[in-house]
Short mmCIF file of the C-alpha atoms (twelve columns), coordinates in Angstrom:
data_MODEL
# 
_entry.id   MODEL 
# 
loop_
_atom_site.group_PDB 
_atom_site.id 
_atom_site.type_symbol 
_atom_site.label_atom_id 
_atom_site.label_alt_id 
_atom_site.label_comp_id 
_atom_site.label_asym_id 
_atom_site.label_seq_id 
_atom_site.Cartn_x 
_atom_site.Cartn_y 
_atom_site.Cartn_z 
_atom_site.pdbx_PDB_model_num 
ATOM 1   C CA . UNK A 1   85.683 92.688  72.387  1 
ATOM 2   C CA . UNK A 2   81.806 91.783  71.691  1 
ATOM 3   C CA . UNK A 3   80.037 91.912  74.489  1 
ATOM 4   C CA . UNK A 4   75.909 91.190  74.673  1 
ATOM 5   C CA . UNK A 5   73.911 90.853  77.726  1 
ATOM 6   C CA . UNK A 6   70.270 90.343  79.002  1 
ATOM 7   C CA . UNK A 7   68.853 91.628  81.419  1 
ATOM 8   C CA . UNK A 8   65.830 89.262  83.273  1 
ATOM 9   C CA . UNK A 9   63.643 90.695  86.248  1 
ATOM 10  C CA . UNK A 10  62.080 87.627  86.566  1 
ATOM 11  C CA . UNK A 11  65.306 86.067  88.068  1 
ATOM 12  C CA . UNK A 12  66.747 89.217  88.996  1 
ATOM 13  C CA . UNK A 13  69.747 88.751  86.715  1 
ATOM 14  C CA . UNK A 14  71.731 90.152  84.466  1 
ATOM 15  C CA . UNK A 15  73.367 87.893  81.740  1 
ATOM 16  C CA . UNK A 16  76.518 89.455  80.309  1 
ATOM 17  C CA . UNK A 17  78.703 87.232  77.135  1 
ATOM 18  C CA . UNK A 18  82.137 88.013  76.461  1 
ATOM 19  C CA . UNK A 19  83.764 86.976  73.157  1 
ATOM 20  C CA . UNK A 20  87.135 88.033  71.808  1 
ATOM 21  C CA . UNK A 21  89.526 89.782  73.270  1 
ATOM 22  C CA . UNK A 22  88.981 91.049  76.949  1 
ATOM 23  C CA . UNK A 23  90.866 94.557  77.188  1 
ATOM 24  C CA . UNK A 24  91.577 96.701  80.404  1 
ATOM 25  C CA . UNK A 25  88.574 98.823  80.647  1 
ATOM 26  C CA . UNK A 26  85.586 97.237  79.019  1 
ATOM 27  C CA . UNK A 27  84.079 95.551  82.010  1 
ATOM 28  C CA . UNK A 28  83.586 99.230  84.031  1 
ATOM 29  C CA . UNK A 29  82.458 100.426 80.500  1 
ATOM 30  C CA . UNK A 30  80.045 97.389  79.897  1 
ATOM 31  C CA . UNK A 31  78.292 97.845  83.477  1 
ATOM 32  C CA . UNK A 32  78.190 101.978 82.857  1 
ATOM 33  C CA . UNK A 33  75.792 100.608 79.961  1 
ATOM 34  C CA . UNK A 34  73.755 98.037  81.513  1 
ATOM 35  C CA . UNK A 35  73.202 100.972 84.163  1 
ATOM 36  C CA . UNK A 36  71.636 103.053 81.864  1 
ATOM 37  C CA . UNK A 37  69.228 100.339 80.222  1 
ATOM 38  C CA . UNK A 38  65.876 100.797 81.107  1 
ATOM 39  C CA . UNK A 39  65.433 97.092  82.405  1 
ATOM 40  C CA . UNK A 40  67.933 97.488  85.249  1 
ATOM 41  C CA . UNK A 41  67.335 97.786  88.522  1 
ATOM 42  C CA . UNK A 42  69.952 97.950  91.701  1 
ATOM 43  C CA . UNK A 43  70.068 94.791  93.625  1 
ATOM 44  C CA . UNK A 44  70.229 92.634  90.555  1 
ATOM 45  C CA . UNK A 45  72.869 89.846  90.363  1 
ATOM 46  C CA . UNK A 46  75.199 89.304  87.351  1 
ATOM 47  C CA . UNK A 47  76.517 86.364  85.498  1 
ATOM 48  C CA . UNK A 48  79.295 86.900  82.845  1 
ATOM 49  C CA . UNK A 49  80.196 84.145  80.823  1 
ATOM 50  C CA . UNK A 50  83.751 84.931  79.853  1 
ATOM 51  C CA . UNK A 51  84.629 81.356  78.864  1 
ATOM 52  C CA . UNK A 52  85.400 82.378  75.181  1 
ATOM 53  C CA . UNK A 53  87.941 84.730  75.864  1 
ATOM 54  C CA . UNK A 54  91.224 85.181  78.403  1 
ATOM 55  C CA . UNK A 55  91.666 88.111  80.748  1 
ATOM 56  C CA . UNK A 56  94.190 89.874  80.694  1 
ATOM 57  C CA . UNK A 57  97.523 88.828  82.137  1 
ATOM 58  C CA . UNK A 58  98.536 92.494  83.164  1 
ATOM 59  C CA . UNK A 59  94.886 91.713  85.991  1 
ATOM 60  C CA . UNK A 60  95.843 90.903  89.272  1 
ATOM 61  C CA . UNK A 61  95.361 91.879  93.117  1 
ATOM 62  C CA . UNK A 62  97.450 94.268  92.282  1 
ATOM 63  C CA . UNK A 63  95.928 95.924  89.348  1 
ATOM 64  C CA . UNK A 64  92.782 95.761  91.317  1 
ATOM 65  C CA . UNK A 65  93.784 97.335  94.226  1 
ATOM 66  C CA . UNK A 66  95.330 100.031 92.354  1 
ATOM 67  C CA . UNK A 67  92.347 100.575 89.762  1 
ATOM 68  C CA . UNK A 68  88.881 99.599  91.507  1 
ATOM 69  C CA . UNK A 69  88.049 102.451 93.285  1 
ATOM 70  C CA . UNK A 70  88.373 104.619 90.617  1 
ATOM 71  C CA . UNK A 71  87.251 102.520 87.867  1 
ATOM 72  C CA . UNK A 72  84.281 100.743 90.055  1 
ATOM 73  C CA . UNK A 73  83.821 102.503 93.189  1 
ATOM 74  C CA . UNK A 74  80.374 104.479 91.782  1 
ATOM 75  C CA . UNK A 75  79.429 101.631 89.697  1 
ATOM 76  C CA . UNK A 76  79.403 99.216  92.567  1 
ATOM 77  C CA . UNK A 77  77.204 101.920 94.523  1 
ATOM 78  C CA . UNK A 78  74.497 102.116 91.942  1 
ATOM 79  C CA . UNK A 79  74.229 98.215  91.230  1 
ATOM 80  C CA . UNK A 80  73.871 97.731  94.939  1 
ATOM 81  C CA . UNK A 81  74.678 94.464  97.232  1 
ATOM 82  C CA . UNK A 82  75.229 91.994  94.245  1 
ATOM 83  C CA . UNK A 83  76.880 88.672  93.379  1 
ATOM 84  C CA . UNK A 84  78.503 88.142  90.194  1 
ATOM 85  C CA . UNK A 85  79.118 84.807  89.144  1 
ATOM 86  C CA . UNK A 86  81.929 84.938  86.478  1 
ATOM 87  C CA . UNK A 87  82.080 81.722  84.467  1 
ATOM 88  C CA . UNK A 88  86.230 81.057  83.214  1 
ATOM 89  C CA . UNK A 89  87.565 78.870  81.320  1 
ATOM 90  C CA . UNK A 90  90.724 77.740  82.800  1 
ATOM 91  C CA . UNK A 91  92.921 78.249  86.144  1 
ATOM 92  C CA . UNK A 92  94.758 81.573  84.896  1 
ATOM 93  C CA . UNK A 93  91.162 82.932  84.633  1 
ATOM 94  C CA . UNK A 94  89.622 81.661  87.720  1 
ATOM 95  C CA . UNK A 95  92.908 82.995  89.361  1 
ATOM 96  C CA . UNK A 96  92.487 86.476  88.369  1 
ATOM 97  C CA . UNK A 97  88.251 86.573  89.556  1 
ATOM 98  C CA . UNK A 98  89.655 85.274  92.663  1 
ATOM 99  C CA . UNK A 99  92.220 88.207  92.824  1 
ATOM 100 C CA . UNK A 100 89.598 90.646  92.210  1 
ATOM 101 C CA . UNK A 101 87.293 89.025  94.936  1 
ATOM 102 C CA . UNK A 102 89.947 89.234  97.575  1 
ATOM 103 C CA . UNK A 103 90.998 92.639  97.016  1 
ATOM 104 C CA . UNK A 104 87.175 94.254  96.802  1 
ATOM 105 C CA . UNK A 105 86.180 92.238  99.799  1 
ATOM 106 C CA . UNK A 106 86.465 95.389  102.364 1 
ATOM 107 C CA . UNK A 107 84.466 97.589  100.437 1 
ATOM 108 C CA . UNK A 108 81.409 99.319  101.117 1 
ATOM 109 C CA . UNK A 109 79.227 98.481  98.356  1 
ATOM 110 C CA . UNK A 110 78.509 95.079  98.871  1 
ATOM 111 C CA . UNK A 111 79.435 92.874  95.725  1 
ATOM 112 C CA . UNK A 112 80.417 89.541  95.956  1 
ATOM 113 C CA . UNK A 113 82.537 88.027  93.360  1 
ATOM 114 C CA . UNK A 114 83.119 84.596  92.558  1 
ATOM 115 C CA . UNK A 115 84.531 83.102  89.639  1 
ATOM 116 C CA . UNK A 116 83.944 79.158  88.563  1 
ATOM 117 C CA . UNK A 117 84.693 76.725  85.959  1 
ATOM 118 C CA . UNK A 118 81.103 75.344  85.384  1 
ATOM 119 C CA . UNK A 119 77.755 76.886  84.759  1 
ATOM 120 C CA . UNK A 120 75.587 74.452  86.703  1 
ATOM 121 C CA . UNK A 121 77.199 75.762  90.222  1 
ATOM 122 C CA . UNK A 122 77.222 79.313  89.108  1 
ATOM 123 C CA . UNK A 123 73.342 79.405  88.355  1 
ATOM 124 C CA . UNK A 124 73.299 77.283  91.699  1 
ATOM 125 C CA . UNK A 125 75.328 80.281  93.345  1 
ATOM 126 C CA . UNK A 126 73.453 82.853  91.578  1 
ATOM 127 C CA . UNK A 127 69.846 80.974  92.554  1 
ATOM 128 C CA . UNK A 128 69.022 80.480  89.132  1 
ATOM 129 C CA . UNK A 129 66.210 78.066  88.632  1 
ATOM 130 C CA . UNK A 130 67.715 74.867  87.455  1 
ATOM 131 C CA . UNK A 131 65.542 74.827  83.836  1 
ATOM 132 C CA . UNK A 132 66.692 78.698  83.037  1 
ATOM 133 C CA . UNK A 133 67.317 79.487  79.352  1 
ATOM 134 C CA . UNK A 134 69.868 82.614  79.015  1 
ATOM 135 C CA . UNK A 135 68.035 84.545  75.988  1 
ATOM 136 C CA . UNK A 136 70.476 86.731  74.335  1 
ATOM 137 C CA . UNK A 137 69.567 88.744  71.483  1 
ATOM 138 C CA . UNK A 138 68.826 86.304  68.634  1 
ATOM 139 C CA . UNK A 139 69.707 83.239  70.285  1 
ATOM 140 C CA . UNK A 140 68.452 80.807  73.555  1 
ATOM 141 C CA . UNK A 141 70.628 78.634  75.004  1 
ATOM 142 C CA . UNK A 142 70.217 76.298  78.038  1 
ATOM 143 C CA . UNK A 143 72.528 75.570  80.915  1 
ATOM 144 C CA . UNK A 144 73.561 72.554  79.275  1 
ATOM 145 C CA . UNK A 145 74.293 73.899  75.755  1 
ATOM 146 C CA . UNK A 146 76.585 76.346  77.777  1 
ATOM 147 C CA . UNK A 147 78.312 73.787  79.762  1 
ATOM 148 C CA . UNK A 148 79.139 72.183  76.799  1 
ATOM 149 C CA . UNK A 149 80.418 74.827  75.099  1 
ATOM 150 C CA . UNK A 150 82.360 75.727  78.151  1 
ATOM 151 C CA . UNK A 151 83.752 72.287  78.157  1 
ATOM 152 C CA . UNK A 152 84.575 72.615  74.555  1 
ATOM 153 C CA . UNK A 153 87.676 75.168  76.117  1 
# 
């Protein structure tokens, strides 16, 4: 899958794009290299716009009970207390962020996930002010150029 992010101190964010195919194992792998970018810092939240691609169908509670601890558990304790917005693009998605939310609630570490269908109250969620422009390398786009391409799926 391609995969870009940003990272933005200013809002305390970081701004993760998924395109293509989502396979089992990228996400851990994808946060294992935002961890090592300079520009990180624990405590930051996360947004990952995932609206261009579909999860996986073999992801579930199930899967995720089985898997996080050993593909998360020392992840989650370096990124800290965190939310992570994850923006979906359809009701099998959503579904499966929810499933991962509910069986990561009892954990130590402290991250909140939450998926939703629209960017507007995922930058709400995330406290994003309501102007922000995600800059990803070589490109800028607003809330509302997102939105519409999320709508466009």
């Amino acid at each position: 899958m391609a995969t870009r992010y940003y990272i933005d101190a200013g809002v305390n964010c970081v701004f993760i794009e998924h395109a293509g195919e989502f396979v089992r194992g990228e996400g851990p792998a994808n946060l294992a290299e935002i961890l090592r970018d300079p520009a990180f810092r624990p405590g930051m939240n996360f947004f990952r716009d995932c609206s261009s691609t579909t999860l996986p169908t073999e992801f579930g509670y199930e899967y995720f009970a089985r898997t996080k601890e050993q593909s998360m558990g020392a992840i989650e304790k370096e990124i800290g207390a965190v939310k992570m917005a994850w923006l979906v693009n359809g009701a099998h998605d959503f579904t499966i962020i929810h499933q991962m939310s509910v069986s990561s609630r009892l954990t130590t570490a402290g991250v909140q996930r939450r998926p939703f269908r629209g960017i507007e109250s995922a930058f709400n969620w995330l406290e994003l002010p309501a102007d922000y422009q995600i800059r990803f390398p070589a490109i800028a786009a607003s809330r509302r150029q997102l939105a519409a391409h999320a709508a466009a799926y």
